[in-house]
Coordinates of C-alpha atoms in Angstrom, one line a residue:
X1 CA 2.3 53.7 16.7
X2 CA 3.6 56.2 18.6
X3 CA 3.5 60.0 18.0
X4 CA 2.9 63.9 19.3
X5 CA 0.7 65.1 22.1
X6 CA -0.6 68.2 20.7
X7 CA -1.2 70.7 23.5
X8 CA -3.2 74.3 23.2
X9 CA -0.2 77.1 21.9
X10 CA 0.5 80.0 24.2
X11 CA 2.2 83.0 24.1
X12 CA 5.3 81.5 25.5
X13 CA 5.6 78.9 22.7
X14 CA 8.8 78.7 21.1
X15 CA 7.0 78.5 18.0
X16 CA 4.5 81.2 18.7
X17 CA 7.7 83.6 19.9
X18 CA 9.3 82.8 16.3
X19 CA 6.5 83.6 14.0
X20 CA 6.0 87.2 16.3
X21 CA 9.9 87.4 15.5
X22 CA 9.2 86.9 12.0
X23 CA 6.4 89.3 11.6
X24 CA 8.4 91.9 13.7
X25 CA 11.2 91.6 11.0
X26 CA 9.1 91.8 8.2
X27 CA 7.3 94.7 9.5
X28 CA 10.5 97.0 10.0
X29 CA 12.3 95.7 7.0
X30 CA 9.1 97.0 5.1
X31 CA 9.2 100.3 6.7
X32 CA 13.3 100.4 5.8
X33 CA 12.8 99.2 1.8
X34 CA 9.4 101.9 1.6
X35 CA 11.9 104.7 2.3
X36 CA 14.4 103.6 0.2
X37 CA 11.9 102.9 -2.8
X38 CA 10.6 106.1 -2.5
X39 CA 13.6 108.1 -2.6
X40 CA 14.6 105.9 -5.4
X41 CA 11.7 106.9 -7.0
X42 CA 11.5 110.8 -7.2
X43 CA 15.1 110.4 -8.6
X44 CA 14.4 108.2 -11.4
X45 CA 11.4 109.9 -12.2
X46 CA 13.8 113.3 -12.5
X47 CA 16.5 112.3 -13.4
X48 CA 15.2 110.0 -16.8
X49 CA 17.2 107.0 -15.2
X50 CA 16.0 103.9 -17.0
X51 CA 18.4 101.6 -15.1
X52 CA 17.6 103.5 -11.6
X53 CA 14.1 103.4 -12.7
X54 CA 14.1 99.4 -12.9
X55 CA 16.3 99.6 -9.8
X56 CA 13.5 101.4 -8.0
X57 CA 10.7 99.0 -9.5
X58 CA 12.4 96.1 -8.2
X59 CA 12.7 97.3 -4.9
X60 CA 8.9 98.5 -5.0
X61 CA 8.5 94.8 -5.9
X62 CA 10.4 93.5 -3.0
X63 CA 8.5 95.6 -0.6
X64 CA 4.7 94.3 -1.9
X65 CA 6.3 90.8 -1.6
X66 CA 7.2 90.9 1.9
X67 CA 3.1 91.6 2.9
X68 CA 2.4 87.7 1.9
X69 CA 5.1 86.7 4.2
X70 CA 3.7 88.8 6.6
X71 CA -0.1 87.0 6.1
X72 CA 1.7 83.6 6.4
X73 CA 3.4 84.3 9.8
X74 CA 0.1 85.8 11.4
X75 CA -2.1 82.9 9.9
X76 CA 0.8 80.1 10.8
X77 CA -0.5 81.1 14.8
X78 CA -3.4 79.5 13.9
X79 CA -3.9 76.4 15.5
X80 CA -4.4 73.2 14.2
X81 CA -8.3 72.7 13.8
X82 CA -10.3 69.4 12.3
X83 CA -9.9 70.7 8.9
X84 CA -6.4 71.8 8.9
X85 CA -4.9 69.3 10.6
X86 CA -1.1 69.8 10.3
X87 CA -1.7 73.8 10.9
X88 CA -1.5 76.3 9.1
X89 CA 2.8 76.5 8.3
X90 CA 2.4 75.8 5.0
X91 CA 1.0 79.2 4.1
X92 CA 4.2 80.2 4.6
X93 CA 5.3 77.8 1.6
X94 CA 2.6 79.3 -0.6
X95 CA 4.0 82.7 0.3
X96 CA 7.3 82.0 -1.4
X97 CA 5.0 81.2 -4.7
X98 CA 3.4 84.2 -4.6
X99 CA 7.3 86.2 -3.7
X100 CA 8.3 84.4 -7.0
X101 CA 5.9 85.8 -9.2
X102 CA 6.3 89.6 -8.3
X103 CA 9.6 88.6 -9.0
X104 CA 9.0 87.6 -12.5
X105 CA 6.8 90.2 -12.9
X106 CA 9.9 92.5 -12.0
X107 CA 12.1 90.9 -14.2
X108 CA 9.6 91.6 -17.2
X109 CA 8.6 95.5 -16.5
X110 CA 12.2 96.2 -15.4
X111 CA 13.3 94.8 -19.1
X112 CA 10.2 96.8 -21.2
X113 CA 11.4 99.9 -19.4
X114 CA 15.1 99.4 -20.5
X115 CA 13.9 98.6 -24.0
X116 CA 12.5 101.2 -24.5
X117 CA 15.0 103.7 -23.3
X118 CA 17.1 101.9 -26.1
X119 CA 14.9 102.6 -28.7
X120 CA 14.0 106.4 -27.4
X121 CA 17.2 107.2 -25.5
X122 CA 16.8 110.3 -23.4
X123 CA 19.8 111.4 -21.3
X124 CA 19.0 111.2 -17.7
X125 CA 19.5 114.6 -15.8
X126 CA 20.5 114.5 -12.2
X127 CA 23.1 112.0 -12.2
X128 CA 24.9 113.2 -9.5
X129 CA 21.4 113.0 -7.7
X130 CA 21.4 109.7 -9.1
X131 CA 24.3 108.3 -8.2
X132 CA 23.2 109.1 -4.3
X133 CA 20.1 107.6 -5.2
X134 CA 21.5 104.5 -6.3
X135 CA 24.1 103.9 -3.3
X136 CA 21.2 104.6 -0.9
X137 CA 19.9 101.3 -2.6
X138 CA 22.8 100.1 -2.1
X139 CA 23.0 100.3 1.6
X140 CA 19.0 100.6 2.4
X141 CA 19.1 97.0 0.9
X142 CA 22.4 95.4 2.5
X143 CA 20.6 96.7 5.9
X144 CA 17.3 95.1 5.5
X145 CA 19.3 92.2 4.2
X146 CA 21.3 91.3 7.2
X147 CA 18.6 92.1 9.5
X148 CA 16.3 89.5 7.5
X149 CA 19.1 86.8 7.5
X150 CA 19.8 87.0 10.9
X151 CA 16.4 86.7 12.1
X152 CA 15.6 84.0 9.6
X153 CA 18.3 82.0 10.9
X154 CA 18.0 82.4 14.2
X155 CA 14.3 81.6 14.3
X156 CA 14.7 78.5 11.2
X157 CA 12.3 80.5 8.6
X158 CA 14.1 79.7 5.3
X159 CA 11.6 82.2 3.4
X160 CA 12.8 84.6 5.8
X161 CA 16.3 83.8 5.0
X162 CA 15.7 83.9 0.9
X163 CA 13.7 87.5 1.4
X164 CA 16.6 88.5 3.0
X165 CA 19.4 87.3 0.4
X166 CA 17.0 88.6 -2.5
X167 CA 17.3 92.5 -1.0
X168 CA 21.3 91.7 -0.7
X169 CA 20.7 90.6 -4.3
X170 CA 18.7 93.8 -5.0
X171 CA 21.4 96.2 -3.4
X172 CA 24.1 94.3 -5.4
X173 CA 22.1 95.8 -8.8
X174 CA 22.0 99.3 -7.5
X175 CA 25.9 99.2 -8.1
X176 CA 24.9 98.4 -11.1
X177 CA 22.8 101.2 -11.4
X178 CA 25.6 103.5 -10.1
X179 CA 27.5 102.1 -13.0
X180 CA 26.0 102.9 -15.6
X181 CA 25.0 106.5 -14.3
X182 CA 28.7 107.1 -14.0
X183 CA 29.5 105.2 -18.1
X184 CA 26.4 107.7 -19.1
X185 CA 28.2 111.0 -17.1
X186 CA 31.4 110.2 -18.8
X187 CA 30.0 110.3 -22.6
X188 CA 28.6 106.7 -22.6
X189 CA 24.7 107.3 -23.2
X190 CA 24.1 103.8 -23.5
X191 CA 25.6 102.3 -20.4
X192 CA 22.2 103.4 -18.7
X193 CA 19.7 101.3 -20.3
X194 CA 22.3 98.6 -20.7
X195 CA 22.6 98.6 -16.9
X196 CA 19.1 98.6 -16.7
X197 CA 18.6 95.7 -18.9
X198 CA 22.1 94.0 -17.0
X199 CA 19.7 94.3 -14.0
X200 CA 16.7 92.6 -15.5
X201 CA 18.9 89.2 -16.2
X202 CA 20.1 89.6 -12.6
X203 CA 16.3 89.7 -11.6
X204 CA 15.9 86.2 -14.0
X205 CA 18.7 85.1 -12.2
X206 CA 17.0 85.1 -8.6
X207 CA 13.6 84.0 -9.8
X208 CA 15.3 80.9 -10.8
X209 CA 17.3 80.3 -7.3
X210 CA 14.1 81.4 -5.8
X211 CA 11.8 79.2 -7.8
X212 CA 14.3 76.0 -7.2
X213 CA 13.7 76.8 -3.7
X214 CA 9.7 77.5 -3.6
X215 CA 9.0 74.5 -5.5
X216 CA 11.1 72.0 -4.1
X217 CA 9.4 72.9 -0.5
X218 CA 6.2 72.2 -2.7
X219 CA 7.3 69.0 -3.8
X220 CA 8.3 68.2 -0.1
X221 CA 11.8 67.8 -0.7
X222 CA 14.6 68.3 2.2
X223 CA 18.4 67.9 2.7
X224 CA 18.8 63.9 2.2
X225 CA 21.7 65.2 5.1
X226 CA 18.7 65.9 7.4
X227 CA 17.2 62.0 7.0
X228 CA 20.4 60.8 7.5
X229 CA 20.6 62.5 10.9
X230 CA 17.4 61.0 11.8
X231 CA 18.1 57.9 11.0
X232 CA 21.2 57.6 13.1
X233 CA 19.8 58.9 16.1
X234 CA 17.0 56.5 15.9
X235 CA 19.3 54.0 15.4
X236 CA 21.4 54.6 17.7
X237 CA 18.9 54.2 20.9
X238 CA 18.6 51.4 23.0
X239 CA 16.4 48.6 22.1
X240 CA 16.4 49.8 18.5
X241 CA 17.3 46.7 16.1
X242 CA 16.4 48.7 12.9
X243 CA 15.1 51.7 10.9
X244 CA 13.5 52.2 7.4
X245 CA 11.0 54.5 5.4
X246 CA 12.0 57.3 7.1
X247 CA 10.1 60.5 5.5
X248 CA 10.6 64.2 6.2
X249 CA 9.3 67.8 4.6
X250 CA 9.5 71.0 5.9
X251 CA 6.3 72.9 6.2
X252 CA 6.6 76.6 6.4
X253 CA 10.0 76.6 9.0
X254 CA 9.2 73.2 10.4
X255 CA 9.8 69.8 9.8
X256 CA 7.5 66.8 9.7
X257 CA 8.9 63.6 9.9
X258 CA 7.6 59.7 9.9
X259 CA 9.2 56.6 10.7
X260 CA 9.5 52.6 11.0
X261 CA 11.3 51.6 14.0
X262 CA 12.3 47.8 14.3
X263 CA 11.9 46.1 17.4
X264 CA 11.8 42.6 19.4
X265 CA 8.7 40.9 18.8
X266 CA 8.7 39.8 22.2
X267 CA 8.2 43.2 24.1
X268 CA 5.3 44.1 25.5
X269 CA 3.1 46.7 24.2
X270 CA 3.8 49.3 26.8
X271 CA 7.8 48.5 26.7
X272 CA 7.7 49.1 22.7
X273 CA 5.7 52.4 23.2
X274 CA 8.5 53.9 25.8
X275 CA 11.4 52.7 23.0
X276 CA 9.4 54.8 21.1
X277 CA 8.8 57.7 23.1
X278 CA 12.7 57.9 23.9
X279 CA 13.4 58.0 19.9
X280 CA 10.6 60.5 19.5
X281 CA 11.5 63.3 22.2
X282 CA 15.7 62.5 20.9
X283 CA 14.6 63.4 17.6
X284 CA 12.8 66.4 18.8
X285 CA 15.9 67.6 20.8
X286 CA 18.6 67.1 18.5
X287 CA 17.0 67.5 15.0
X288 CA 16.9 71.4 14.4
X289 CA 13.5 72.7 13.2
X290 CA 11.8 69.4 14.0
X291 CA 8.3 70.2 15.5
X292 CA 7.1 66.8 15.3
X293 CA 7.1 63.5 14.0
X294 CA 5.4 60.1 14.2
X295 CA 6.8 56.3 14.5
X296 CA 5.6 53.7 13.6
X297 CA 6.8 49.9 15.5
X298 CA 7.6 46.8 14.1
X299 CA 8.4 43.8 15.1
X300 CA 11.8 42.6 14.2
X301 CA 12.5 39.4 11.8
X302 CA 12.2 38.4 8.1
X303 CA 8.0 37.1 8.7
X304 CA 6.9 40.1 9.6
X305 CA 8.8 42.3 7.3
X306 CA 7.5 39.8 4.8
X307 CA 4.0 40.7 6.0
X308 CA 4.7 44.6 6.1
X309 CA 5.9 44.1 2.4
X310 CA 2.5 42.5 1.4
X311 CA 0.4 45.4 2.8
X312 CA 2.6 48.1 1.5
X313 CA 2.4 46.5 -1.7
X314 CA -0.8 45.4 -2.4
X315 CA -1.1 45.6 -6.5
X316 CA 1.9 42.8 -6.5
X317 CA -0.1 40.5 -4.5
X318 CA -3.5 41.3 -6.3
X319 CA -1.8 41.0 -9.6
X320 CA -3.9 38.9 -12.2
X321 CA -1.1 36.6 -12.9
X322 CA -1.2 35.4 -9.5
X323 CA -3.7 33.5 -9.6
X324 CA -5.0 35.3 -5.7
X325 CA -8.3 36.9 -6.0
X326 CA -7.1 39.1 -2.5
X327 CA -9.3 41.9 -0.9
X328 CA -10.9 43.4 -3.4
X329 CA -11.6 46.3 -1.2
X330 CA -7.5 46.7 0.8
X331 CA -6.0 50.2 0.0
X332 CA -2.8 51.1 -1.2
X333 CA -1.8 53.5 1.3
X334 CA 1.3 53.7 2.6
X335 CA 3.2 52.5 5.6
X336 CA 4.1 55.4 7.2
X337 CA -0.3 56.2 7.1
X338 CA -1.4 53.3 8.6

């Protein structure tokens, strides 16, 4: 088996220079939503907007759910240790859990407050206060939301990259703020709350897309596109004859991966480990994200993929219809563990 050389991370790492990016543009993206969510604030608060009101809460949300972002980047500098050891990325993973429920949480206070400006209904005062207020959301969040995406992509941080799409998503209800200010200043005193509760399903709306997102990372899954790319590349090296149980998961913003290569049963030991090596640092090269990944050889031909089947199998060959008693003690882990 062949697989990473783990070296001591410095302040030059590529990795370690991403994660200070990501912290960086959490930091000022903070600093930009805090303003915003207070000016937001001391208008609703005047004004009696229950739809700038939500707006505001939303975007209070959004700010406290940047901090566990923030935690995950400094801790993901961690290095690998005994205990922990693939890292610490995968805080960044259980970040995105903890975004999702302030966003729920959002979604749910957003909606009581609308409710019950619907069942007391108060005219707001200040619209044209308001209004401003609710534009500044607008472009406070479209900021913080490019900045975000741009880093995120640049640096391969997907939660970055959702953070940044859910404040575009927040400036996108501010309009709807804006709207119903303007339905309440032209006679319409029900367009406010309405808005407000029109926000609250857009809120729903991006805990779900969020929530696909978080817990698929949880369950490990990735682009079957990105396996398919490994697999060709390793395929595609010299001395390679075949490839199978290829596996792959992001952890925080890199990937993992583990494969089976097959090879000629006649190399040597040392000529099969350099096949290896040149698959391993291709993969590292051309796969984007990939920070490492482990590869296991086999020998080509039919017998020993018959044998390889019979370990990686083991409650068929132990069945109590077969009539083998087996090793009563064999595991069932799996190939890409042993």
């Amino acid at each position: 088996m062949t697989g990473s050389h783990h070296e001591p991370r410095h302040g030059s790492d590529p990795e370690l220079l991403a994660l200070d990016r990501g912290i960086r543009a959490v930091r000022l993206s903070m600093l930009g939503l805090a303003a915003t969510a207070i000016f937001q604030a001391v208008i609703a608060i005047l004004g009696g907007s229950a739809a700038l009101l939500a707006d505001t809460i939303h975007n209070a949300a959004d700010l406290f759910t940047a901090a566990p972002l923030w935690i995950a980047f400094v801790l993901s500098r961690r290095e690998a240790n005994r205990r922990f050891t693939y890292g610490y990325d995968r805080a960044e993973d259980i970040a995105g859990a903890v975004v999702l429920l302030f966003i729920v949480a959002s979604a749910g206070l957003a909606a009581w407050e609308s409710v019950q400006k619907l069942l007391h209904p108060q005219v707001p005062r200040y619209l044209g206060w308001g209004i401003a207020a609710g534009v500044a959301g607008v472009i406070g969040n479209e900021l913080v939301a490019q900045y975000r995406i741009g880093v995120g992509r640049e640096i391969g941080s997907t939660a970055l990259v959702a953070d940044g799409q859910h404040a575009r998503v927040d400036g996108l209800t501010s309009l709807g703020v804006v709207a119903g200010l303007i339905g309440v200043s032209l006679g319409y005193g029900w367009a406010d709350p309405v808005a407000g509760l029109a926000i609250s399903a857009l809120i729903v709306r991006i805990a779900w897309d969020v929530g696909h997102d978080v817990l698929g990372r949880l369950m490990d899954s990735i682009d079957p596109a990105t396996v398919d790319h490994i697999e060709e590349l390793a395929a595609q090296t010299a001395g390679v004859r075949g490839v199978h149980d290829i596996r792959a998961r992001w952890t925080g913003h890199q990937v993992l991966a583990e494969l089976h290569l097959d090879l000629d049963p006649d190399l040597t030991l040392a000529e099969a480990h350099t096949i290896g090596e040149a698959v391993r640092h291709t993969l590292l090269r051309e796969v984007v994200q990939l920070r490492d990944v482990v590869i296991h050889v086999d020998p080509a031909g039919p017998a020993f993929h018959h044998l390889a089947d019979h370990h990686s199998r083991p409650q068929e060959a132990h069945h109590p219809d077969s009539g083998s008693s087996g090793a009563s003690g064999e595991s069932s882990a799996s190939p890409a563990k042993d």
